[in-house]
XYZ file of C-alpha atoms in Angstrom:
64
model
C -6.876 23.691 -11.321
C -10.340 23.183 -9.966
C -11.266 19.241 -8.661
C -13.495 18.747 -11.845
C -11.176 20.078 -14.163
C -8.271 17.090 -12.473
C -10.980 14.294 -12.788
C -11.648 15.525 -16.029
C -7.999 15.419 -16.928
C -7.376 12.233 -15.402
C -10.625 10.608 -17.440
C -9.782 12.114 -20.777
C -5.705 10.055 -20.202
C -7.694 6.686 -19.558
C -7.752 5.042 -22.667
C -11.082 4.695 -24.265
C -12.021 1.492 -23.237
C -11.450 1.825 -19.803
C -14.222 0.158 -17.961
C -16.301 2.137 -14.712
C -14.409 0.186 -12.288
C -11.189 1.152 -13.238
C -12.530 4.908 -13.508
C -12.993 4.440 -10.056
C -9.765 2.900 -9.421
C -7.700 5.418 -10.655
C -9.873 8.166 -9.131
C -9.278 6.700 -5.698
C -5.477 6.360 -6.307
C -5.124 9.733 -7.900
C -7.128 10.954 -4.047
C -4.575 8.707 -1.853
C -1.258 10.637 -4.054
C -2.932 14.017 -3.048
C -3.617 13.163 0.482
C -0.255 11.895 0.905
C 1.358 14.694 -0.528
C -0.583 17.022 1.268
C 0.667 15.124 4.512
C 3.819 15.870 3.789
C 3.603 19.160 3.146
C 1.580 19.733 6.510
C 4.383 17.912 8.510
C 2.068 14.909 9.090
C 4.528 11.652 8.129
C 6.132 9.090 10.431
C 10.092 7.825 9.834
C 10.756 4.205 8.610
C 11.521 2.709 11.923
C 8.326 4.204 13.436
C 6.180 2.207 11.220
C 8.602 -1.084 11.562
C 7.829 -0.716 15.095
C 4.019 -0.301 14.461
C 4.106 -2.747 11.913
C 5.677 -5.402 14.719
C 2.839 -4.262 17.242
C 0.403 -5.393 14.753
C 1.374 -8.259 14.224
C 1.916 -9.297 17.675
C -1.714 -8.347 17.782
C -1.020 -5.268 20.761
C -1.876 -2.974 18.691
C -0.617 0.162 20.191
């Protein structure tokens, strides 16, 4: 399935009064779900504690 024809899927589910914004909205989430998937598939994903421990950096304001 080509890009357009997976927006154009994903438009014609909305319901019909869907405003723009949430068009957008659910265009952007429906990107994030592919780019994480494709992460996993290509290896690219971190374990829990790995992002606890970035998570604590953070917020301890080292951030590295």
């Amino acid at each position: 399935m080509t890009t357009k024809e997976k927006i154009r899927e994903l438009i014609e589910d909305l319901p019909e009064d869907t405003s723009y914004d949430e068009v957008i909205r659910e265009l952007a989430f429906a990107r994030m779900v592919d780019r994480g998937l494709a992460d996993v598939r290509e290896g690219r994903t971190i374990s829990n504690e790995e992002m606890g421990r970035r998570i604590r950096q953070w917020q301890q304001g080292t951030g590295e």
